[in-house]
Amino acid sequence: MSRPKVELRMPPRSWFDNFERESRARLEAAALNATHIAAGRAKSMIRREMSAAALGRLGNAIESGSDLQKSGRVRTSPVGFSASGWVYVRSKSERTLGTIEAYTQGAQIAPRSGRYLWIPTDNIPARAGKVKITPRNWDKFGLDKRIGPLVMVKSINGRPLLIAQGATLSGSGKTRSAKSRRKDGGLRKGQVARDFVVAFVGIPRTSRQARVDVPAIMREVQAMVPGLIAEQLRRR
């Protein structure tokens, strides 16, 4: 008795085309989601490191983006496709950009004009509203009257100082408490007399050491991407 013949037929080409199309769509979606997650992790890690480095709220200027957010599509080329996530500084403030650059790359900071960088002491107000107090805007904000006119002198080590002569300070040692005397020369309540109050200390230049290693964080997150893609493929 002869065995029945089994006829094997090649599936139609459309099956392979559909399989390829569906597989590519799954991989593209996984890549979009994975790079979006990775960018968010990088942002969080940089912000956390900035906070740990005592940089206050500077990390709030760090933001992330991705192709998933921007267009919802991968970018194609003749050889395949790509999906990206990125981290950027969202602030356009030159001061914020410069500060972030200094604390992530290190920097030498020199005065833009004049011979010295003037560092405020904790005797005087740090800001007038949102504006940082400097020798240039001292008179503009009326501090020449509220505390006293600035006079340049040399300290015993030769470092230049800007002082307010005849000003007073809090008797309890409270910081940023410098005030002028009353018009009759008397002391305001709670204040004690000083021959002068140091407002600014001058230095020719200063350096900032990098406190946050952004390239190391980005390398760490990049190493996570293959695992994130695999995780997304399993979920889908």
GROMACS .gro file of N, CA and C in nm, residues 83-235:
model
  459
   83ALA      N    1   1.526   5.616   1.632
   83ALA     CA    2   1.439   5.681   1.730
   83ALA      C    3   1.530   5.740   1.837
   84SER      N    4   1.500   5.860   1.881
   84SER     CA    5   1.590   5.929   1.973
   84SER      C    6   1.515   5.992   2.089
   85GLY      N    7   1.588   6.006   2.198
   85GLY     CA    8   1.546   6.088   2.311
   85GLY      C    9   1.662   6.181   2.343
   86TRP      N   10   1.634   6.293   2.406
   86TRP     CA   11   1.740   6.389   2.432
   86TRP      C   12   1.713   6.467   2.560
   87VAL      N   13   1.818   6.528   2.610
   87VAL     CA   14   1.811   6.614   2.728
   87VAL      C   15   1.864   6.750   2.688
   88TYR      N   16   1.800   6.857   2.735
   88TYR     CA   17   1.842   6.991   2.698
   88TYR      C   18   1.813   7.088   2.811
   89VAL      N   19   1.871   7.208   2.799
   89VAL     CA   20   1.846   7.316   2.895
   89VAL      C   21   1.736   7.403   2.837
   90ARG      N   22   1.624   7.411   2.906
   90ARG     CA   23   1.510   7.484   2.850
   90ARG      C   24   1.519   7.634   2.872
   91SER      N   25   1.604   7.678   2.965
   91SER     CA   26   1.618   7.822   2.992
   91SER      C   27   1.697   7.890   2.881
   92LYS      N   28   1.659   8.013   2.849
   92LYS     CA   29   1.734   8.094   2.753
   92LYS      C   30   1.819   8.199   2.823
   93SER      N   31   1.817   8.200   2.955
   93SER     CA   32   1.895   8.296   3.031
   93SER      C   33   2.044   8.266   3.016
   94GLU      N   34   2.121   8.366   2.974
   94GLU     CA   35   2.265   8.347   2.958
   94GLU      C   36   2.329   8.310   3.090
   95ARG      N   37   2.279   8.368   3.197
   95ARG     CA   38   2.335   8.339   3.328
   95ARG      C   39   2.311   8.193   3.366
   96THR      N   40   2.188   8.145   3.345
   96THR     CA   41   2.158   8.006   3.377
   96THR      C   42   2.239   7.911   3.290
   97LEU      N   43   2.248   7.941   3.160
   97LEU     CA   44   2.325   7.857   3.070
   97LEU      C   45   2.472   7.854   3.111
   98GLY      N   46   2.526   7.971   3.147
   98GLY     CA   47   2.665   7.978   3.188
   98GLY      C   48   2.690   7.902   3.318
   99THR      N   49   2.596   7.912   3.411
   99THR     CA   50   2.611   7.843   3.539
   99THR      C   51   2.608   7.691   3.520
  100ILE      N   52   2.514   7.644   3.439
  100ILE     CA   53   2.505   7.501   3.413
  100ILE      C   54   2.632   7.452   3.343
  101GLU      N   55   2.680   7.529   3.248
  101GLU     CA   56   2.803   7.491   3.178
  101GLU      C   57   2.920   7.483   3.276
  102ALA      N   58   2.928   7.581   3.367
  102ALA     CA   59   3.038   7.583   3.463
  102ALA      C   60   3.036   7.462   3.555
  103TYR      N   61   2.917   7.425   3.603
  103TYR     CA   62   2.909   7.316   3.700
  103TYR      C   63   2.899   7.178   3.637
  104THR      N   64   2.888   7.170   3.505
  104THR     CA   65   2.890   7.040   3.439
  104THR      C   66   3.018   7.019   3.358
  105GLN      N   67   3.088   7.128   3.325
  105GLN     CA   68   3.212   7.116   3.248
  105GLN      C   69   3.332   7.179   3.318
  106GLY      N   70   3.305   7.261   3.421
  106GLY     CA   71   3.413   7.337   3.484
  106GLY      C   72   3.439   7.463   3.404
  107ALA      N   73   3.485   7.567   3.471
  107ALA     CA   74   3.507   7.694   3.399
  107ALA      C   75   3.598   7.786   3.478
  108GLN      N   76   3.667   7.870   3.405
  108GLN     CA   77   3.740   7.981   3.463
  108GLN      C   78   3.656   8.106   3.441
  109ILE      N   79   3.622   8.175   3.548
  109ILE     CA   80   3.535   8.292   3.538
  109ILE      C   81   3.616   8.417   3.564
  110ALA      N   82   3.618   8.505   3.465
  110ALA     CA   83   3.693   8.630   3.474
  110ALA      C   84   3.595   8.747   3.463
  111PRO      N   85   3.632   8.863   3.516
  111PRO     CA   86   3.542   8.978   3.506
  111PRO      C   87   3.522   9.021   3.361
  112ARG      N   88   3.398   9.058   3.326
  112ARG     CA   89   3.370   9.105   3.191
  112ARG      C   90   3.420   9.246   3.170
  113SER      N   91   3.413   9.325   3.274
  113SER     CA   92   3.462   9.463   3.266
  113SER      C   93   3.528   9.496   3.398
  114GLY      N   94   3.630   9.579   3.393
  114GLY     CA   95   3.703   9.612   3.515
  114GLY      C   96   3.803   9.503   3.550
  115ARG      N   97   3.868   9.522   3.662
  115ARG     CA   98   3.976   9.431   3.702
  115ARG      C   99   3.928   9.317   3.792
  116TYR      N  100   3.809   9.333   3.855
  116TYR     CA  101   3.772   9.239   3.959
  116TYR      C  102   3.631   9.183   3.941
  117LEU      N  103   3.614   9.060   3.992
  117LEU     CA  104   3.482   9.005   4.017
  117LEU      C  105   3.444   9.046   4.159
  118TRP      N  106   3.327   9.103   4.175
  118TRP     CA  107   3.286   9.151   4.307
  118TRP      C  108   3.190   9.051   4.369
  119ILE      N  109   3.234   8.987   4.478
  119ILE     CA  110   3.157   8.885   4.547
  119ILE      C  111   3.085   8.950   4.665
  120PRO      N  112   2.951   8.946   4.668
  120PRO     CA  113   2.879   9.009   4.779
  120PRO      C  114   2.899   8.932   4.909
  121THR      N  115   2.905   9.004   5.019
  121THR     CA  116   2.912   8.940   5.151
  121THR      C  117   2.769   8.918   5.202
  122ASP      N  118   2.758   8.848   5.314
  122ASP     CA  119   2.625   8.825   5.370
  122ASP      C  120   2.581   8.939   5.461
  123ASN      N  121   2.652   9.053   5.453
  123ASN     CA  122   2.609   9.172   5.528
  123ASN      C  123   2.496   9.246   5.456
  124ILE      N  124   2.491   9.230   5.323
  124ILE     CA  125   2.401   9.312   5.243
  124ILE      C  126   2.292   9.226   5.181
  125PRO      N  127   2.182   9.286   5.134
  125PRO     CA  128   2.079   9.208   5.064
  125PRO      C  129   2.135   9.141   4.940
  126ALA      N  130   2.092   9.019   4.915
  126ALA     CA  131   2.140   8.945   4.797
  126ALA      C  132   2.073   8.994   4.670
  127ARG      N  133   1.946   9.035   4.682
  127ARG     CA  134   1.868   9.071   4.563
  127ARG      C  135   1.775   9.187   4.593
  128ALA      N  136   1.739   9.254   4.485
  128ALA     CA  137   1.632   9.353   4.491
  128ALA      C  138   1.523   9.297   4.400
  129GLY      N  139   1.420   9.237   4.459
  129GLY     CA  140   1.324   9.162   4.379
  129GLY      C  141   1.392   9.038   4.325
  130LYS      N  142   1.397   9.024   4.192
  130LYS     CA  143   1.462   8.909   4.130
  130LYS      C  144   1.601   8.943   4.076
  131VAL      N  145   1.643   9.068   4.099
  131VAL     CA  146   1.771   9.113   4.042
  131VAL      C  147   1.882   9.102   4.147
  132LYS      N  148   1.992   9.043   4.108
  132LYS     CA  149   2.106   9.029   4.197
  132LYS      C  150   2.172   9.164   4.221
  133ILE      N  151   2.205   9.192   4.347
  133ILE     CA  152   2.270   9.318   4.381
  133ILE      C  153   2.417   9.313   4.340
  134THR      N  154   2.461   9.415   4.269
  134THR     CA  155   2.600   9.429   4.227
  134THR      C  156   2.645   9.573   4.253
  135PRO      N  157   2.776   9.598   4.249
  135PRO     CA  158   2.821   9.737   4.264
  135PRO      C  159   2.761   9.830   4.159
  136ARG      N  160   2.733   9.776   4.039
  136ARG     CA  161   2.681   9.861   3.932
  136ARG      C  162   2.538   9.910   3.959
  137ASN      N  163   2.457   9.826   4.025
  137ASN     CA  164   2.319   9.870   4.049
  137ASN      C  165   2.294   9.912   4.194
  138TRP      N  166   2.400   9.925   4.271
  138TRP     CA  167   2.389   9.964   4.413
  138TRP      C  168   2.310  10.094   4.429
  139ASP      N  169   2.352  10.197   4.356
  139ASP     CA  170   2.284  10.326   4.367
  139ASP      C  171   2.144  10.321   4.304
  140LYS      N  172   2.130  10.244   4.196
  140LYS     CA  173   2.002  10.234   4.126
  140LYS      C  174   1.892  10.187   4.220
  141PHE      N  175   1.924  10.094   4.308
  141PHE     CA  176   1.824  10.041   4.400
  141PHE      C  177   1.822  10.116   4.534
  142GLY      N  178   1.889  10.230   4.538
  142GLY     CA  179   1.883  10.314   4.657
  142GLY      C  180   1.960  10.265   4.776
  143LEU      N  181   2.052  10.169   4.756
  143LEU     CA  182   2.128  10.116   4.868
  143LEU      C  183   2.234  10.213   4.916
  144ASP      N  184   2.270  10.311   4.832
  144ASP     CA  185   2.362  10.414   4.877
  144ASP      C  186   2.299  10.498   4.988
  145LYS      N  187   2.167  10.503   4.992
  145LYS     CA  188   2.097  10.578   5.097
  145LYS      C  189   2.051  10.486   5.210
  146ARG      N  190   2.008  10.365   5.175
  146ARG     CA  191   1.958  10.272   5.277
  146ARG      C  192   2.072  10.212   5.360
  147ILE      N  193   2.191  10.202   5.300
  147ILE     CA  194   2.307  10.146   5.371
  147ILE      C  195   2.422  10.246   5.373
  148GLY      N  196   2.460  10.295   5.255
  148GLY     CA  197   2.567  10.394   5.246
  148GLY      C  198   2.638  10.384   5.113
  149PRO      N  199   2.702  10.491   5.067
  149PRO     CA  200   2.779  10.487   4.942
  149PRO      C  201   2.894  10.388   4.951
  150LEU      N  202   2.927  10.327   4.838
  150LEU     CA  203   3.037  10.231   4.836
  150LEU      C  204   3.171  10.303   4.819
  151VAL      N  205   3.268  10.259   4.896
  151VAL     CA  206   3.403  10.313   4.889
  151VAL      C  207   3.500  10.197   4.874
  152MET      N  208   3.594  10.208   4.780
  152MET     CA  209   3.692  10.101   4.763
  152MET      C  210   3.811  10.121   4.856
  153VAL      N  211   3.849  10.014   4.926
  153VAL     CA  212   3.968  10.015   5.013
  153VAL      C  213   4.043   9.884   4.989
  154LYS      N  214   4.159   9.871   5.047
  154LYS     CA  215   4.237   9.747   5.040
  154LYS      C  216   4.237   9.681   5.177
  155SER      N  217   4.216   9.549   5.179
  155SER     CA  218   4.222   9.476   5.306
  155SER      C  219   4.369   9.456   5.344
  156ILE      N  220   4.394   9.400   5.461
  156ILE     CA  221   4.532   9.383   5.508
  156ILE      C  222   4.610   9.287   5.419
  157ASN      N  223   4.540   9.199   5.345
  157ASN     CA  224   4.610   9.108   5.254
  157ASN      C  225   4.619   9.164   5.112
  158GLY      N  226   4.577   9.290   5.096
  158GLY     CA  227   4.585   9.355   4.967
  158GLY      C  228   4.467   9.335   4.876
  159ARG      N  229   4.370   9.256   4.921
  159ARG     CA  230   4.251   9.230   4.838
  159ARG      C  231   4.159   9.351   4.842
  160PRO      N  232   4.105   9.393   4.728
  160PRO     CA  233   4.016   9.510   4.726
  160PRO      C  234   3.881   9.479   4.790
  161LEU      N  235   3.829   9.577   4.859
  161LEU     CA  236   3.697   9.566   4.922
  161LEU      C  237   3.615   9.687   4.885
  162LEU      N  238   3.484   9.669   4.875
  162LEU     CA  239   3.391   9.780   4.865
  162LEU      C  240   3.314   9.785   4.996
  163ILE      N  241   3.327   9.897   5.066
  163ILE     CA  242   3.267   9.909   5.199
  163ILE      C  243   3.167  10.024   5.202
  164ALA      N  244   3.075  10.017   5.297
  164ALA     CA  245   2.983  10.127   5.325
  164ALA      C  246   3.025  10.185   5.460
  165GLN      N  247   3.077  10.305   5.459
  165GLN     CA  248   3.126  10.367   5.582
  165GLN      C  249   3.010  10.414   5.669
  166GLY      N  250   3.029  10.395   5.800
  166GLY     CA  251   2.929  10.444   5.895
  166GLY      C  252   2.800  10.367   5.897
  167ALA      N  253   2.793  10.252   5.830
  167ALA     CA  254   2.671  10.172   5.830
  167ALA      C  255   2.659  10.095   5.962
  168THR      N  256   2.547  10.030   5.981
  168THR     CA  257   2.524   9.954   6.103
  168THR      C  258   2.482   9.812   6.069
  169LEU      N  259   2.496   9.723   6.168
  169LEU     CA  260   2.455   9.584   6.152
  169LEU      C  261   2.365   9.543   6.268
  170SER      N  262   2.293   9.433   6.248
  170SER     CA  263   2.205   9.383   6.353
  170SER      C  264   2.284   9.343   6.476
  171GLY      N  265   2.235   9.385   6.593
  171GLY     CA  266   2.301   9.348   6.718
  171GLY      C  267   2.290   9.200   6.748
  172SER      N  268   2.193   9.131   6.689
  172SER     CA  269   2.174   8.988   6.715
  172SER      C  270   2.256   8.900   6.620
  173GLY      N  271   2.328   8.964   6.527
  173GLY     CA  272   2.409   8.888   6.432
  173GLY      C  273   2.334   8.841   6.310
  174LYS      N  274   2.216   8.893   6.288
  174LYS     CA  275   2.136   8.855   6.173
  174LYS      C  276   2.208   8.891   6.044
  175THR      N  277   2.207   8.801   5.946
  175THR     CA  278   2.274   8.828   5.820
  175THR      C  279   2.191   8.924   5.734
  176ARG      N  280   2.259   8.987   5.638
  176ARG     CA  281   2.197   9.079   5.542
  176ARG      C  282   2.120   9.191   5.613
  177SER      N  283   2.180   9.240   5.720
  177SER     CA  284   2.111   9.337   5.805
  177SER      C  285   2.169   9.477   5.798
  178ALA      N  286   2.262   9.500   5.703
  178ALA     CA  287   2.327   9.631   5.697
  178ALA      C  288   2.224   9.742   5.671
  179LYS      N  289   2.234   9.850   5.748
  179LYS     CA  290   2.146   9.966   5.732
  179LYS      C  291   2.226  10.092   5.759
  180SER      N  292   2.173  10.202   5.710
  180SER     CA  293   2.236  10.331   5.741
  180SER      C  294   2.190  10.377   5.879
  181ARG      N  295   2.252  10.483   5.929
  181ARG     CA  296   2.204  10.546   6.052
  181ARG      C  297   2.079  10.629   6.020
  182ARG      N  298   2.010  10.673   6.125
  182ARG     CA  299   1.899  10.765   6.104
  182ARG      C  300   1.954  10.901   6.058
  183LYS      N  301   1.867  10.984   6.009
  183LYS     CA  302   1.911  11.115   5.960
  183LYS      C  303   1.978  11.198   6.068
  184ASP      N  304   1.939  11.176   6.195
  184ASP     CA  305   2.001  11.251   6.303
  184ASP      C  306   2.131  11.186   6.352
  185GLY      N  307   2.173  11.078   6.284
  185GLY     CA  308   2.297  11.011   6.322
  185GLY      C  309   2.280  10.900   6.423
  186GLY      N  310   2.159  10.886   6.477
  186GLY     CA  311   2.134  10.782   6.575
  186GLY      C  312   2.121  10.644   6.512
  187LEU      N  313   2.116  10.542   6.599
  187LEU     CA  314   2.106  10.404   6.552
  187LEU      C  315   1.961  10.361   6.540
  188ARG      N  316   1.933  10.282   6.439
  188ARG     CA  317   1.801  10.225   6.425
  188ARG      C  318   1.784  10.112   6.528
  189LYS      N  319   1.661  10.080   6.561
  189LYS     CA  320   1.633   9.980   6.664
  189LYS      C  321   1.695   9.846   6.628
  190GLY      N  322   1.767   9.790   6.724
  190GLY     CA  323   1.829   9.659   6.707
  190GLY      C  324   1.962   9.662   6.634
  191GLN      N  325   2.006   9.781   6.589
  191GLN     CA  326   2.130   9.792   6.514
  191GLN      C  327   2.244   9.838   6.604
  192VAL      N  328   2.366   9.801   6.567
  192VAL     CA  329   2.485   9.846   6.639
  192VAL      C  330   2.578   9.916   6.541
  193ALA      N  331   2.653  10.011   6.592
  193ALA     CA  332   2.740  10.093   6.507
  193ALA      C  333   2.861  10.015   6.459
  194ARG      N  334   2.903  10.043   6.337
  194ARG     CA  335   3.026   9.991   6.281
  194ARG      C  336   3.098  10.104   6.210
  195ASP      N  337   3.231  10.100   6.214
  195ASP     CA  338   3.306  10.202   6.140
  195ASP      C  339   3.279  10.187   5.990
  196PHE      N  340   3.265  10.062   5.948
  196PHE     CA  341   3.230  10.035   5.808
  196PHE      C  342   3.176   9.893   5.800
  197VAL      N  343   3.103   9.868   5.693
  197VAL     CA  344   3.049   9.735   5.665
  197VAL      C  345   3.100   9.691   5.528
  198VAL      N  346   3.160   9.573   5.520
  198VAL     CA  347   3.210   9.522   5.392
  198VAL      C  348   3.091   9.472   5.311
  199ALA      N  349   3.075   9.529   5.192
  199ALA     CA  350   2.965   9.490   5.104
  199ALA      C  351   3.009   9.390   4.997
  200PHE      N  352   3.128   9.413   4.939
  200PHE     CA  353   3.178   9.325   4.832
  200PHE      C  354   3.327   9.301   4.850
  201VAL      N  355   3.368   9.180   4.812
  201VAL     CA  356   3.511   9.145   4.810
  201VAL      C  357   3.550   9.125   4.665
  202GLY      N  358   3.660   9.187   4.623
  202GLY     CA  359   3.704   9.179   4.483
  202GLY      C  360   3.808   9.070   4.463
  203ILE      N  361   3.790   8.990   4.359
  203ILE     CA  362   3.889   8.890   4.321
  203ILE      C  363   3.913   8.902   4.170
  204PRO      N  364   4.035   8.876   4.123
  204PRO     CA  365   4.063   8.893   3.979
  204PRO      C  366   3.993   8.789   3.892
  205ARG      N  367   3.976   8.667   3.942
  205ARG     CA  368   3.907   8.561   3.869
  205ARG      C  369   3.880   8.448   3.965
  206THR      N  370   3.793   8.356   3.924
  206THR     CA  371   3.765   8.239   4.006
  206THR      C  372   3.739   8.120   3.916
  207SER      N  373   3.741   8.004   3.972
  207SER     CA  374   3.716   7.883   3.893
  207SER      C  375   3.599   7.807   3.953
  208ARG      N  376   3.532   7.732   3.867
  208ARG     CA  377   3.423   7.646   3.909
  208ARG      C  378   3.457   7.504   3.866
  209GLN      N  379   3.459   7.414   3.962
  209GLN     CA  380   3.485   7.274   3.931
  209GLN      C  381   3.354   7.206   3.890
  210ALA      N  382   3.363   7.118   3.792
  210ALA     CA  383   3.245   7.043   3.751
  210ALA      C  384   3.195   6.959   3.868
  211ARG      N  385   3.066   6.967   3.897
  211ARG     CA  386   3.007   6.891   4.007
  211ARG      C  387   2.919   6.778   3.958
  212VAL      N  388   2.872   6.786   3.835
  212VAL     CA  389   2.782   6.684   3.781
  212VAL      C  390   2.841   6.632   3.650
  213ASP      N  391   2.864   6.502   3.642
  213ASP     CA  392   2.923   6.440   3.523
  213ASP      C  393   2.811   6.396   3.428
  214VAL      N  394   2.767   6.489   3.345
  214VAL     CA  395   2.657   6.459   3.254
  214VAL      C  396   2.693   6.350   3.153
  215PRO      N  397   2.812   6.352   3.091
  215PRO     CA  398   2.844   6.244   2.996
  215PRO      C  399   2.836   6.106   3.060
  216ALA      N  400   2.879   6.093   3.186
  216ALA     CA  401   2.872   5.962   3.253
  216ALA      C  402   2.728   5.919   3.272
  217ILE      N  403   2.641   6.014   3.307
  217ILE     CA  404   2.499   5.982   3.323
  217ILE      C  405   2.439   5.939   3.189
  218MET      N  406   2.473   6.010   3.082
  218MET     CA  407   2.418   5.975   2.951
  218MET      C  408   2.467   5.837   2.906
  219ARG      N  409   2.594   5.805   2.935
  219ARG     CA  410   2.644   5.671   2.899
  219ARG      C  411   2.570   5.562   2.976
  220GLU      N  412   2.543   5.591   3.103
  220GLU     CA  413   2.470   5.494   3.185
  220GLU      C  414   2.330   5.470   3.130
  221VAL      N  415   2.263   5.578   3.089
  221VAL     CA  416   2.128   5.564   3.036
  221VAL      C  417   2.130   5.498   2.900
  222GLN      N  418   2.228   5.532   2.817
  222GLN     CA  419   2.238   5.468   2.685
  222GLN      C  420   2.251   5.316   2.698
  223ALA      N  421   2.323   5.272   2.801
  223ALA     CA  422   2.341   5.128   2.821
  223ALA      C  423   2.209   5.061   2.859
  224MET      N  424   2.112   5.139   2.906
  224MET     CA  425   1.982   5.082   2.943
  224MET      C  426   1.891   5.059   2.823
  225VAL      N  427   1.920   5.127   2.711
  225VAL     CA  428   1.826   5.129   2.599
  225VAL      C  429   1.796   4.991   2.543
  226PRO      N  430   1.896   4.904   2.516
  226PRO     CA  431   1.860   4.771   2.462
  226PRO      C  432   1.764   4.694   2.553
  227GLY      N  433   1.787   4.702   2.685
  227GLY     CA  434   1.697   4.635   2.779
  227GLY      C  435   1.558   4.694   2.777
  228LEU      N  436   1.551   4.826   2.762
  228LEU     CA  437   1.420   4.892   2.756
  228LEU      C  438   1.344   4.852   2.629
  229ILE      N  439   1.417   4.839   2.518
  229ILE     CA  440   1.353   4.796   2.393
  229ILE      C  441   1.298   4.655   2.408
  230ALA      N  442   1.380   4.565   2.468
  230ALA     CA  443   1.335   4.427   2.488
  230ALA      C  444   1.211   4.423   2.578
  231GLU      N  445   1.211   4.506   2.681
  231GLU     CA  446   1.096   4.512   2.771
  231GLU      C  447   0.971   4.558   2.698
  232GLN      N  448   0.986   4.659   2.612
  232GLN     CA  449   0.872   4.708   2.537
  232GLN      C  450   0.820   4.604   2.438
  233LEU      N  451   0.909   4.528   2.377
  233LEU     CA  452   0.866   4.423   2.285
  233LEU      C  453   0.788   4.313   2.357
  234ARG      N  454   0.833   4.281   2.480
  234ARG     CA  455   0.759   4.178   2.557
  234ARG      C  456   0.620   4.227   2.595
  235ARG      N  457   0.610   4.355   2.627
  235ARG     CA  458   0.480   4.410   2.667
  235ARG      C  459   0.382   4.414   2.551
   0.00000   0.00000   0.00000
